[in-house]
Coordinates of C-alpha atoms and ligand atoms in Angstrom, one line a residue:
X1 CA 79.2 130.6 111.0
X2 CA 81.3 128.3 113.3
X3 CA 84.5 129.5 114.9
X4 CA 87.7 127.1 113.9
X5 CA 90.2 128.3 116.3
X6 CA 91.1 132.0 117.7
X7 CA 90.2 134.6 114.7
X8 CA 89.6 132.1 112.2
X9 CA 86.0 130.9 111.2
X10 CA 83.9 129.1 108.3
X11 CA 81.3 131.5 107.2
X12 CA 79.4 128.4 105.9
X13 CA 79.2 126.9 102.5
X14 CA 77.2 129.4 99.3
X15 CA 79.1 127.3 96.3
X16 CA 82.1 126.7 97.9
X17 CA 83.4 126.9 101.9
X18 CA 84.2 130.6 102.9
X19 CA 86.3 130.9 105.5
X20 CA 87.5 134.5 107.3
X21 CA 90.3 135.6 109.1
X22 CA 90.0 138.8 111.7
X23 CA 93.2 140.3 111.6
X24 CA 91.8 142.1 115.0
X25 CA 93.5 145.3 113.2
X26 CA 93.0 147.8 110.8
X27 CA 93.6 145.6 108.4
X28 CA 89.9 144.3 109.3
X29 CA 88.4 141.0 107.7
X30 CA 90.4 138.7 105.3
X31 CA 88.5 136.1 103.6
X32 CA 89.5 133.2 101.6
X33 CA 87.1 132.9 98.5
X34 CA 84.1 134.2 98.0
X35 CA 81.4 131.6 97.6
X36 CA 78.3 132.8 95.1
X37 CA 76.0 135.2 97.5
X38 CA 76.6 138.6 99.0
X39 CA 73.9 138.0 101.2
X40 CA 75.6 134.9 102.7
X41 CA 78.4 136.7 103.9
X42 CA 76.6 139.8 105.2
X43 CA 75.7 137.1 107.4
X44 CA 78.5 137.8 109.8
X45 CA 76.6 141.1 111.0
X46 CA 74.7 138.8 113.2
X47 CA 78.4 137.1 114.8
X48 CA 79.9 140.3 116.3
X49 CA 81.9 140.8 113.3
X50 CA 80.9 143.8 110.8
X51 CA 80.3 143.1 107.2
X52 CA 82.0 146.6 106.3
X53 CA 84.6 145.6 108.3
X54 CA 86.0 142.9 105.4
X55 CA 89.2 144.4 103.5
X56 CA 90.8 141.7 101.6
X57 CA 89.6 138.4 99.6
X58 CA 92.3 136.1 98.7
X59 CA 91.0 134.0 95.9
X60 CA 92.2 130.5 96.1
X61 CA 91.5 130.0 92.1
X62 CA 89.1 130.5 89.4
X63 CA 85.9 128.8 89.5
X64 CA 82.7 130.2 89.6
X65 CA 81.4 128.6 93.2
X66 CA 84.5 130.3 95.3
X67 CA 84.2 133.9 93.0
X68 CA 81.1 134.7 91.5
X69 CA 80.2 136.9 94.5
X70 CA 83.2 138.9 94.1
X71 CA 81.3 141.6 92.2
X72 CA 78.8 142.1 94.7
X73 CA 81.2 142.4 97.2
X74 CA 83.2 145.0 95.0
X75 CA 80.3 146.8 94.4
X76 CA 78.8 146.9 98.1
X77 CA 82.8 147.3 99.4
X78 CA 84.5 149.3 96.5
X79 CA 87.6 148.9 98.4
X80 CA 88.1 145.7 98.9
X81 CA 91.6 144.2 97.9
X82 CA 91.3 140.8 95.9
X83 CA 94.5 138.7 95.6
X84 CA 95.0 135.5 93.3
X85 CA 97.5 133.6 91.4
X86 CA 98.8 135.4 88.3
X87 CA 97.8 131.8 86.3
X88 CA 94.3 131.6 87.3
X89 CA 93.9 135.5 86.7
X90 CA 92.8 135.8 83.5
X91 CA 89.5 134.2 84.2
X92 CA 88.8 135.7 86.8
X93 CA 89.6 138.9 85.3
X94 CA 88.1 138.8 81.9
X95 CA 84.7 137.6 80.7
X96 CA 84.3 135.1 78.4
X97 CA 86.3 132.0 80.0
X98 CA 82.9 130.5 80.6
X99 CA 84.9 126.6 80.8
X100 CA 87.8 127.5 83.2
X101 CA 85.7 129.3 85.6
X102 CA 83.2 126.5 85.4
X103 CA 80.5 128.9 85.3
X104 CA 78.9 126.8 82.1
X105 CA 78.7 124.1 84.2
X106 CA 76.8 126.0 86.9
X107 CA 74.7 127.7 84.4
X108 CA 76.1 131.2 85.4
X109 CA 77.1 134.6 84.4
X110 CA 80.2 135.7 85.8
X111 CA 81.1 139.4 86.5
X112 CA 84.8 139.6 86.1
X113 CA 86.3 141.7 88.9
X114 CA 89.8 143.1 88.7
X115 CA 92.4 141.6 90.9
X116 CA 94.6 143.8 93.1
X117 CA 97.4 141.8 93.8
X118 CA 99.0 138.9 92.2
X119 CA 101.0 136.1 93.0
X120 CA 103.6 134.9 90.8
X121 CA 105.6 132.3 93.3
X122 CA 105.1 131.4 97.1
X123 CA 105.3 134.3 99.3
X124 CA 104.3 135.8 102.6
X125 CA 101.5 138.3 102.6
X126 CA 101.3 140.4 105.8
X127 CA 97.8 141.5 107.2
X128 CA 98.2 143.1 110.3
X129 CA 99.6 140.4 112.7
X130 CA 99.2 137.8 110.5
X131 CA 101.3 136.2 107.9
X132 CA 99.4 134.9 105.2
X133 CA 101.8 131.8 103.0
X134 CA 100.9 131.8 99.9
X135 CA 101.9 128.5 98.6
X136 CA 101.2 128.3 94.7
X137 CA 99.6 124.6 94.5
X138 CA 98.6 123.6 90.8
X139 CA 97.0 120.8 89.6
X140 CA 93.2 121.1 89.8
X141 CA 93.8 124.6 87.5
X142 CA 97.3 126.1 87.2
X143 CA 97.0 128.6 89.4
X144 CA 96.0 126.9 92.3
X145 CA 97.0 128.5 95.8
X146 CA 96.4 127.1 99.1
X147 CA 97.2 129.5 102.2
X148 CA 98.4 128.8 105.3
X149 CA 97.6 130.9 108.8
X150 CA 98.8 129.9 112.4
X151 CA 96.8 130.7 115.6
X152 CA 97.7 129.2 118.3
X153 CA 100.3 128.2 117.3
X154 CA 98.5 125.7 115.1
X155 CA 98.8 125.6 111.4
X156 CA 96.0 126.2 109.8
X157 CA 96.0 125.3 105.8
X158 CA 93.4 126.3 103.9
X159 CA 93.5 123.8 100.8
X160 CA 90.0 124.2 98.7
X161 CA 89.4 121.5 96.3
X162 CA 92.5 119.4 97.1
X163 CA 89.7 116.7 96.0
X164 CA 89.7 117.9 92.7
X165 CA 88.0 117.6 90.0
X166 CA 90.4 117.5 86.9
X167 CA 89.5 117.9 83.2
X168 CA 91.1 119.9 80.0
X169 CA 88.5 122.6 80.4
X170 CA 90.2 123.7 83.9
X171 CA 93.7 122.9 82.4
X172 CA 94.1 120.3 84.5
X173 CA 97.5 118.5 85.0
X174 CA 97.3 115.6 87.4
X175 CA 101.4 115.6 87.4
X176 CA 101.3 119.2 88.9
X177 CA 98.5 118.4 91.2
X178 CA 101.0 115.1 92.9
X179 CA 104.0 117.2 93.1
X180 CA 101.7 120.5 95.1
X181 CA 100.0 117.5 97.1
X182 CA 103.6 116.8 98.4
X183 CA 104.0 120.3 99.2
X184 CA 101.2 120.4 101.6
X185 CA 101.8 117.1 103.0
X186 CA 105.6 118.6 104.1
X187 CA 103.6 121.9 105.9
X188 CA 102.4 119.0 108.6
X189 CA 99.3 121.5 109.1
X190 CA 97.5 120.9 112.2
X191 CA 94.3 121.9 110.9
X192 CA 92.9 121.5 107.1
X193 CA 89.9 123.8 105.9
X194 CA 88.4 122.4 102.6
X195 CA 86.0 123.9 100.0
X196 CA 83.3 121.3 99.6
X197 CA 84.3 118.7 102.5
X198 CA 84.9 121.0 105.2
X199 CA 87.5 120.9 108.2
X200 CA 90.3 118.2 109.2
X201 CA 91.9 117.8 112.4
X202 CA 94.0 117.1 114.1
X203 CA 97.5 116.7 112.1
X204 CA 97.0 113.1 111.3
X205 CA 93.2 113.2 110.3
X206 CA 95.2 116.2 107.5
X207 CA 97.7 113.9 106.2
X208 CA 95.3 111.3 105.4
X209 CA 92.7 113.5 103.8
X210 CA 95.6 114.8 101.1
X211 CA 97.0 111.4 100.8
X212 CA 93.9 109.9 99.7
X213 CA 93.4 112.1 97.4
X214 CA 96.8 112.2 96.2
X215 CA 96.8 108.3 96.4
X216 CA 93.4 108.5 93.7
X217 CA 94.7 111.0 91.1
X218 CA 97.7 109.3 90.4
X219 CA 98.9 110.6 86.3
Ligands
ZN301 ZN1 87.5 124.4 91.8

């Protein structure tokens, strides 16, 4: 666990990077994604934060490494509010979409968990005294969402797998993925948390992380 700037941390990496943000209200713990182990995030007892404490899980897309622990946590926090894009819903959702969530690849069963909120274009979601910008970002699956959080008065994005990778089994579309590319790139965030490749910074070190990738996965 490693503290990224006032109220915002990196739990670690279990399948994917979780990060968390503590709303310091009643609205308690946010995370973005899940990773694959309950266990890993009931790490945070031992950081002053309380596990019990998390209320809300904004999913940043389908695959298996950033939600196969959402069932745990359902089940050991029943309620715990998930959010994702309305695209990306129906794997998560639903069993049986063993190639979009990737969990063929990984060898694993996924326990689909129902979603509590979905997205359907960018929007602001309010936790307490943060605003949450949802900013729908498709390209590596269709239902892609990067969110963005200030502290600070820093932007912080957090853009998970921004890298990639593409194929027809996530419903890939490379043309998408340049056009939400550009979208980040105009947010100038001062800070970039990743999913496997883990945090940018400052501003400039951002751009040229998104550009490079944008620059390889040309369509
Ligand atoms: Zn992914």
């Amino acid at each position: 666990m490693k503290k990224i700037i006032k109220n915002i941390y990196h739990v670690g990496d279990s399948g994917c990077s979780v990060f968390l943000v503590d709303t310091q209200s009643e609205y308690g713990l946010v995370l973005i994604d899940a990773g694959m182990s309950l266990d890993f995030i009931r790490q945070i007892d031992s950081y002053n934060m309380r596990f019990k404490d998390i209320k809300h899980c904004i999913l940043t897309h389908c695959h298996i490494d950033h939600i196969d622990a959402c069932a745990a946590l359902k089940g050991a926090l029943p309620k715990i509010r998930f959010y994702a894009h309305e695209l990306d819903s129906v794997p998560i959702e639903e069993p049986g979409h063993d190639e979009r969530t990737a969990a063929s690849w990984y060898g694993v069963k996924y326990k689909p968990v129902k979603l509590d909120r979905k997205f359907y274009s960018d929007m602001t979601l309010t936790l307490g005294g943060y605003d949450f910008q949802i900013i729908h970002t498709p390209g590596h699956t269709p239902g892609s969402i990067s969110v963005l959080v200030e502290s600070e008065g820093k932007k912080v994005l957090f853009g998970q797998d921004l890298h990639g990778p593409f194929n027809d089994g996530f419903l890939s579309d490379l043309e998408d993925y340049q056009a939400s590319m550009q979208k980040l790139l105009d947010l100038k965030a001062d800070i970039l948390c990743e999913g496997h490749y883990g945090i940018f910074e400052p501003a400039d070190k951002v751009r040229e992380y998104i550009e490079t990738y944008k620059r390889q996965n040309q369509h």
